[in-house]
Short mmCIF file of N, CA, C and O in Angstrom, two decimals:
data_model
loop_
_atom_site.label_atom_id
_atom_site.label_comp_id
_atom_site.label_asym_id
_atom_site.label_seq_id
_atom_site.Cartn_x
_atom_site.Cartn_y
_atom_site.Cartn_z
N UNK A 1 0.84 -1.16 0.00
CA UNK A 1 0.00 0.00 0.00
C UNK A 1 0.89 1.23 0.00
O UNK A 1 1.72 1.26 0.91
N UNK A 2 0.88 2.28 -0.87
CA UNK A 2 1.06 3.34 -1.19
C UNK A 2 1.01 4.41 -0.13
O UNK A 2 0.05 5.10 -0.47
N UNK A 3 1.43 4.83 0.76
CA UNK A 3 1.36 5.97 1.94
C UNK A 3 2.13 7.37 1.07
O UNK A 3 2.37 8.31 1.82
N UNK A 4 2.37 7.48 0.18
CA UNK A 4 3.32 9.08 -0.08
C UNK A 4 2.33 9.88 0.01
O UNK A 4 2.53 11.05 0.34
N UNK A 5 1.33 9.53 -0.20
CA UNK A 5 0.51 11.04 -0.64
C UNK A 5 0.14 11.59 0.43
O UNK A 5 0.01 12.81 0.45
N UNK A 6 -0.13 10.70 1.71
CA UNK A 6 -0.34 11.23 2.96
C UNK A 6 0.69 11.70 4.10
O UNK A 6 1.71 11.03 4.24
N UNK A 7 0.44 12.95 5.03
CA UNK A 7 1.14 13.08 5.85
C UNK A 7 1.54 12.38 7.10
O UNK A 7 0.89 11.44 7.54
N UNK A 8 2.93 12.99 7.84
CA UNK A 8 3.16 11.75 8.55
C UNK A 8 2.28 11.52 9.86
O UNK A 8 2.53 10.48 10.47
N UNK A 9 1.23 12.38 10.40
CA UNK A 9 -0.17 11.49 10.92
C UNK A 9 -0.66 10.72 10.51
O UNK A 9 -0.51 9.57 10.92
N UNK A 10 -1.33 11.00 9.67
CA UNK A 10 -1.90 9.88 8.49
C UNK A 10 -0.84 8.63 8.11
O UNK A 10 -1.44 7.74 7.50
N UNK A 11 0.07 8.43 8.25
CA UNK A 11 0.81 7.46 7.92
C UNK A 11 0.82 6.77 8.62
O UNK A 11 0.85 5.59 8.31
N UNK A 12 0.80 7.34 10.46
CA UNK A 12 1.02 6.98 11.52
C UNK A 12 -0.27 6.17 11.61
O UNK A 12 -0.13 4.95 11.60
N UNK A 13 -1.69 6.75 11.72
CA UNK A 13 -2.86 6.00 11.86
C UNK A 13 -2.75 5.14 10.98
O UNK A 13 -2.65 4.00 11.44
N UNK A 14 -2.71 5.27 9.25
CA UNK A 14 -2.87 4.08 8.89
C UNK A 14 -1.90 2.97 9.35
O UNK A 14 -2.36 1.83 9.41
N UNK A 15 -0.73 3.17 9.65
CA UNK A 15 0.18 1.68 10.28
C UNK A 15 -0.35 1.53 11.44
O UNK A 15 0.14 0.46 11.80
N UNK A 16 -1.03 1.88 12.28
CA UNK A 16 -1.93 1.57 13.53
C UNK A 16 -2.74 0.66 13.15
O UNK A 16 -2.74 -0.48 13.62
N UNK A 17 -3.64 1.11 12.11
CA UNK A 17 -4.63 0.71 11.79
C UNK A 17 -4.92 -1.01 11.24
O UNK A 17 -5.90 -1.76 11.34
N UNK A 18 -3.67 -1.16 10.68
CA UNK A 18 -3.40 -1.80 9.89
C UNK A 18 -2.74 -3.34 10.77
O UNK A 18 -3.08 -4.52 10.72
N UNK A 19 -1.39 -2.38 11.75
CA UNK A 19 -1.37 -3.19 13.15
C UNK A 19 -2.36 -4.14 13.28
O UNK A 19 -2.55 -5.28 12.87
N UNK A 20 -3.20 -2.99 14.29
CA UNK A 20 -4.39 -3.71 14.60
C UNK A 20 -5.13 -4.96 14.08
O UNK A 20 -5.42 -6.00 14.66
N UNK A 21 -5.40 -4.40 12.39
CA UNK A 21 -5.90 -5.93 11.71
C UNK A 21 -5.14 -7.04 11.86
O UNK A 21 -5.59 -8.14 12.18
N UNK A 22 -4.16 -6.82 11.69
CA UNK A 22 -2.98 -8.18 11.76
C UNK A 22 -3.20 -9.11 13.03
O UNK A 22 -3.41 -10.32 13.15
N UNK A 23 -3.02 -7.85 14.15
CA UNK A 23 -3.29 -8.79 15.45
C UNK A 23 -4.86 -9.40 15.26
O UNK A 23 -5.18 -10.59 15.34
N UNK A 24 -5.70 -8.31 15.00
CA UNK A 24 -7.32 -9.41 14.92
C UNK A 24 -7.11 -10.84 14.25
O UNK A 24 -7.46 -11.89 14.77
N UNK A 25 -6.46 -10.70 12.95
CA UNK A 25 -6.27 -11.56 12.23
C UNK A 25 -5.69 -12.84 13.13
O UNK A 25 -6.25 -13.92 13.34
N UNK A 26 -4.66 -12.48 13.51
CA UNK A 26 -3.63 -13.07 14.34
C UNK A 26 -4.21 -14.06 15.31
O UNK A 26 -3.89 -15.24 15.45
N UNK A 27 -4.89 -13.55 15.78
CA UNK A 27 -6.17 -13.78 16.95
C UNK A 27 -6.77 -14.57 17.03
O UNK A 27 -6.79 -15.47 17.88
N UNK A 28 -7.95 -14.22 15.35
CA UNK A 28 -9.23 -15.31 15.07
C UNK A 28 -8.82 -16.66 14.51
O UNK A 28 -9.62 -17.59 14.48
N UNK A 29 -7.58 -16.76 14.07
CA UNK A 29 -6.82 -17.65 13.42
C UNK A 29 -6.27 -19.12 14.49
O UNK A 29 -6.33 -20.34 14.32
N UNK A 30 -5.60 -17.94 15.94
CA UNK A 30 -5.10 -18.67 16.80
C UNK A 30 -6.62 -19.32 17.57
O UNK A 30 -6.84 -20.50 17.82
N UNK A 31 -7.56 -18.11 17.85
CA UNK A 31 -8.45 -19.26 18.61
C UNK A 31 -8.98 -20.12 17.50
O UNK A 31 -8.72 -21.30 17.74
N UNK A 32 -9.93 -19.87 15.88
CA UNK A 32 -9.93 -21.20 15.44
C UNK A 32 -8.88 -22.37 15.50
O UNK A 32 -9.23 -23.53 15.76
N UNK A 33 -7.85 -22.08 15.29
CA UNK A 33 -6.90 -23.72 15.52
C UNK A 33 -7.33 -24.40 16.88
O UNK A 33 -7.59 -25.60 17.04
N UNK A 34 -7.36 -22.99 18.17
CA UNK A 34 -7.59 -23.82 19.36
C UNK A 34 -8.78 -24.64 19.35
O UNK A 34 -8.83 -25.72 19.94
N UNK A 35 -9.86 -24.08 18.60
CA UNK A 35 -11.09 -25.05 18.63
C UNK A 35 -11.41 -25.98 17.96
O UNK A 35 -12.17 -26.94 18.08
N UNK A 36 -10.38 -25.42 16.89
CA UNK A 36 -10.72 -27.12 15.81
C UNK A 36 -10.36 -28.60 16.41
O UNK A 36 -10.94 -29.68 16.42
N UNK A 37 -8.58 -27.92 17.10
CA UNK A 37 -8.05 -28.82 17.49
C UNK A 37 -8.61 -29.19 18.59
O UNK A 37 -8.59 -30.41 18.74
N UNK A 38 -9.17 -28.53 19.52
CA UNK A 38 -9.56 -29.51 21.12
C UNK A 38 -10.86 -30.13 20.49
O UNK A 38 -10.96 -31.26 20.97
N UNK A 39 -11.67 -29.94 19.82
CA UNK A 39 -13.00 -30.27 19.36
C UNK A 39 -12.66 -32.06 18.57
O UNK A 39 -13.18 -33.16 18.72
N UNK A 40 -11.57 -31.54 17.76
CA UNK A 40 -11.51 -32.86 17.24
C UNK A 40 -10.30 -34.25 18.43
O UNK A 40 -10.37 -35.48 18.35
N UNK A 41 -9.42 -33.47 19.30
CA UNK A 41 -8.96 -34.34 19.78
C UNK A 41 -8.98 -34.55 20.91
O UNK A 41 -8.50 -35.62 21.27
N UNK A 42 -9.63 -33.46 22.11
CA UNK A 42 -9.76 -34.09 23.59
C UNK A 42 -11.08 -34.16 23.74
O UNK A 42 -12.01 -33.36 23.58
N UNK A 43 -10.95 -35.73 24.22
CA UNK A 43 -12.59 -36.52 24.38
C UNK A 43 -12.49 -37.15 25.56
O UNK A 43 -13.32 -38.01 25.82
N UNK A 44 -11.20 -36.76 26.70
CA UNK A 44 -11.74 -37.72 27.70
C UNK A 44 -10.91 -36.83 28.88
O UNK A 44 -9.72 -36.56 29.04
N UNK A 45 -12.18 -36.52 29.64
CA UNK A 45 -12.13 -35.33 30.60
C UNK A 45 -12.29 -36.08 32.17
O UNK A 45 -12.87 -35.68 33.17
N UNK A 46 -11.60 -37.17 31.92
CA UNK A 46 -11.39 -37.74 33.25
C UNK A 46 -10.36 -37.98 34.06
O UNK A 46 -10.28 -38.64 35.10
N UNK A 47 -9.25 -37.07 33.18
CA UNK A 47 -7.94 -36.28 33.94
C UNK A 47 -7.84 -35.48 33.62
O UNK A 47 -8.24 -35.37 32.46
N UNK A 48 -7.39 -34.52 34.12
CA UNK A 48 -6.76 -32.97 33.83
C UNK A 48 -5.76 -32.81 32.78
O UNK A 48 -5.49 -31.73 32.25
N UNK A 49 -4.94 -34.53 32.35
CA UNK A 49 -3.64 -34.10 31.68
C UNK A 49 -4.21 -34.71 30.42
O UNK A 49 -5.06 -35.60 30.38
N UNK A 50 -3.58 -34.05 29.28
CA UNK A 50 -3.94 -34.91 27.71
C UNK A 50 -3.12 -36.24 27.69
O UNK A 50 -1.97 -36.37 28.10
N UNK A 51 -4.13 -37.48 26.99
CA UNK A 51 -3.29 -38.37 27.18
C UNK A 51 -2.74 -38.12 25.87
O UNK A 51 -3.01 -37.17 25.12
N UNK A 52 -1.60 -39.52 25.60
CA UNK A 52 -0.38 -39.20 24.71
C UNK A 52 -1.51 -39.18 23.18
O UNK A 52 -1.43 -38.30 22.33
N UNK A 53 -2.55 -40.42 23.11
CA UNK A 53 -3.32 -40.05 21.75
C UNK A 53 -3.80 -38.58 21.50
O UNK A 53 -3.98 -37.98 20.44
N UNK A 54 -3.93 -38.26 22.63
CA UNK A 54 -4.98 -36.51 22.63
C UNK A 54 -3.91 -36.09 22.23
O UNK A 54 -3.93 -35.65 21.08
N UNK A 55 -2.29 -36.05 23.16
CA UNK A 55 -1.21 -34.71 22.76
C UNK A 55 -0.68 -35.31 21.46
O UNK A 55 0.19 -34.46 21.26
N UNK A 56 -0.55 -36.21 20.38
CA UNK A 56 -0.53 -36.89 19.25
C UNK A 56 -1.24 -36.00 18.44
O UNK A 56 -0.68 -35.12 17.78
N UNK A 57 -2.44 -36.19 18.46
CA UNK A 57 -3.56 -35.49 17.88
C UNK A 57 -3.37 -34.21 17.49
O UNK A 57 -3.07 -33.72 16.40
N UNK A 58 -3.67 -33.56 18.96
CA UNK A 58 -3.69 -32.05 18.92
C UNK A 58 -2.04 -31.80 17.81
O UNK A 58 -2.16 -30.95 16.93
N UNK A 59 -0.94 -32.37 17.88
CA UNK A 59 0.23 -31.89 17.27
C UNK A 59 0.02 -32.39 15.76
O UNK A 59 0.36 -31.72 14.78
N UNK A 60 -0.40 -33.30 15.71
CA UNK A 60 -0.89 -33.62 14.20
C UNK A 60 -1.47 -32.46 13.68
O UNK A 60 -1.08 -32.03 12.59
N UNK A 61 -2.47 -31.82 14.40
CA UNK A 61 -4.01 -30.92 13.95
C UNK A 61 -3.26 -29.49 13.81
O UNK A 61 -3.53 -28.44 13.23
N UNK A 62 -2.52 -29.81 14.36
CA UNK A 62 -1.86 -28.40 14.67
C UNK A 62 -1.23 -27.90 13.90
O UNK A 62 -1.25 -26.69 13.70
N UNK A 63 -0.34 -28.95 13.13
CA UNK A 63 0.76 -29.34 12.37
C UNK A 63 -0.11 -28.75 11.15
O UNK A 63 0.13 -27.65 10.64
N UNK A 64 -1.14 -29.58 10.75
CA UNK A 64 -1.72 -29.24 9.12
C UNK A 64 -2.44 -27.81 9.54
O UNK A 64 -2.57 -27.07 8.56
N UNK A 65 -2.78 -27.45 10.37
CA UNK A 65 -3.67 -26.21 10.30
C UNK A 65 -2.71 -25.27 9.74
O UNK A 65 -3.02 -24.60 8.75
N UNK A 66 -1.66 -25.18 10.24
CA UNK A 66 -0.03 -24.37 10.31
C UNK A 66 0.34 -24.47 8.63
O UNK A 66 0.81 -23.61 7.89
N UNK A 67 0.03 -25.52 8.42
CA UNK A 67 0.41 -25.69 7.00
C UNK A 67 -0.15 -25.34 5.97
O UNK A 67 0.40 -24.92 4.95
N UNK A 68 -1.66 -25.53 6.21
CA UNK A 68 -2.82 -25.26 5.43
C UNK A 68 -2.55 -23.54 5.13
O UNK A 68 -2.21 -22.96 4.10
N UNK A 69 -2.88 -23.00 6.59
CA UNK A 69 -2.53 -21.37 6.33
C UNK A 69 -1.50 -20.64 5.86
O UNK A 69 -1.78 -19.58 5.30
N UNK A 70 0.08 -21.11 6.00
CA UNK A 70 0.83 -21.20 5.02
C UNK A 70 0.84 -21.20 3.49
O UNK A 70 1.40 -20.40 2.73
N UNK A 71 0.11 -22.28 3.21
CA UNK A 71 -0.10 -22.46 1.65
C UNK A 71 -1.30 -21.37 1.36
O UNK A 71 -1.16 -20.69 0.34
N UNK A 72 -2.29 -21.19 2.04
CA UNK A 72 -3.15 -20.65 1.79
C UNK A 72 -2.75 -18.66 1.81
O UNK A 72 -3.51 -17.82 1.33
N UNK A 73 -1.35 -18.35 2.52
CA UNK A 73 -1.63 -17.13 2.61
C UNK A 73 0.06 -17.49 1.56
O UNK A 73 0.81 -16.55 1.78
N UNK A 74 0.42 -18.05 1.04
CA UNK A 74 1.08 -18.02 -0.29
C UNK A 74 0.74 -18.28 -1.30
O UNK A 74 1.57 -18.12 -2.20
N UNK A 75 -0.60 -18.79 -1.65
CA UNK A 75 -1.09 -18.63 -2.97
C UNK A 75 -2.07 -16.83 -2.83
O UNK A 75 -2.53 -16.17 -3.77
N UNK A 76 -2.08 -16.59 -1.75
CA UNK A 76 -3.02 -15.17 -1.52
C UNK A 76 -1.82 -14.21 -1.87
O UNK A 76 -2.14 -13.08 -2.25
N UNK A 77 -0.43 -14.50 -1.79
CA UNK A 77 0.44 -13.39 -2.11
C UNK A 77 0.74 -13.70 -3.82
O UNK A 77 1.19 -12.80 -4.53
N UNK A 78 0.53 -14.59 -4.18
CA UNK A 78 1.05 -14.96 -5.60
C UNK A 78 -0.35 -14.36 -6.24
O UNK A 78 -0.06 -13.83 -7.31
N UNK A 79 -1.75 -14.27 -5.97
CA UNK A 79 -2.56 -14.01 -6.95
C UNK A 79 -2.25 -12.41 -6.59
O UNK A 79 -1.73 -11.94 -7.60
N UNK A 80 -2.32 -11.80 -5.98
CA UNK A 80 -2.25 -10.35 -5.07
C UNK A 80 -0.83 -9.92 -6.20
O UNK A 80 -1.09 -8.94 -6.89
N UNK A 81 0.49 -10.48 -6.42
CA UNK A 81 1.33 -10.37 -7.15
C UNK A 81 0.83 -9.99 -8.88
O UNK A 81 0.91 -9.00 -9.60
N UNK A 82 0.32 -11.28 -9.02
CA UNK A 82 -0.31 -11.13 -10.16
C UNK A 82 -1.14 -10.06 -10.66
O UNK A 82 -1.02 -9.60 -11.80
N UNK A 83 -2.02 -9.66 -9.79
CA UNK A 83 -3.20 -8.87 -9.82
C UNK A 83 -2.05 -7.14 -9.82
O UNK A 83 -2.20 -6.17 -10.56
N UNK A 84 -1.41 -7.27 -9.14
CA UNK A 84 -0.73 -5.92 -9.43
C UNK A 84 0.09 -5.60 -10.18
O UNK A 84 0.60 -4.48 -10.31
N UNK A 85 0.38 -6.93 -10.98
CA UNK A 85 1.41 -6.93 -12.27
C UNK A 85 0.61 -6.77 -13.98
O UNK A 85 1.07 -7.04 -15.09
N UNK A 86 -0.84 -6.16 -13.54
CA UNK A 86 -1.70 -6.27 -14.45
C UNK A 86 -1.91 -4.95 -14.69
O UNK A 86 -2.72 -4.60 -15.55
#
């Protein structure tokens, strides 16, 4: 994104602004993984500690979510590339 035309307030809010989204982003991302992953792998609430299938699980789930969004926010920079090379 282009900031010259604005002064350096305006530069200042928009990198605030912008901050901000990242962390939201940051955020809704980290609690979906937390829910996908406990939803799909702790099912037995009759100890406090995860057993080794649950902590298996959860690192498996964890593992592809990590990956998924990866691939997913590198094909979002390659079309975004494209799109501005047009």
């Amino acid at each position: 994104m282009d900031f010259s035309q604005m002064n350096a307030a305006e530069q200042a809010h928009m990198s605030k602004v912008i901050e901000k989204k990242q962390m939201q982003d940051f955020l809704r991302m980290y609690s979906n993984l937390v829910e996908r992953c406990f939803n799909s792998c702790c099912n037995d609430f009759t100890s406090k500690a995860l057993s080794s299938k649950e902590e298996q699980c959860v690192m498996n789930c964890t593992d592809k979510f990590l990956k998924h969004s990866e691939r997913v926010g590198a094909r979002f920079a390659e079309q975004n590339a494209d799109a501005m090379n047009k």
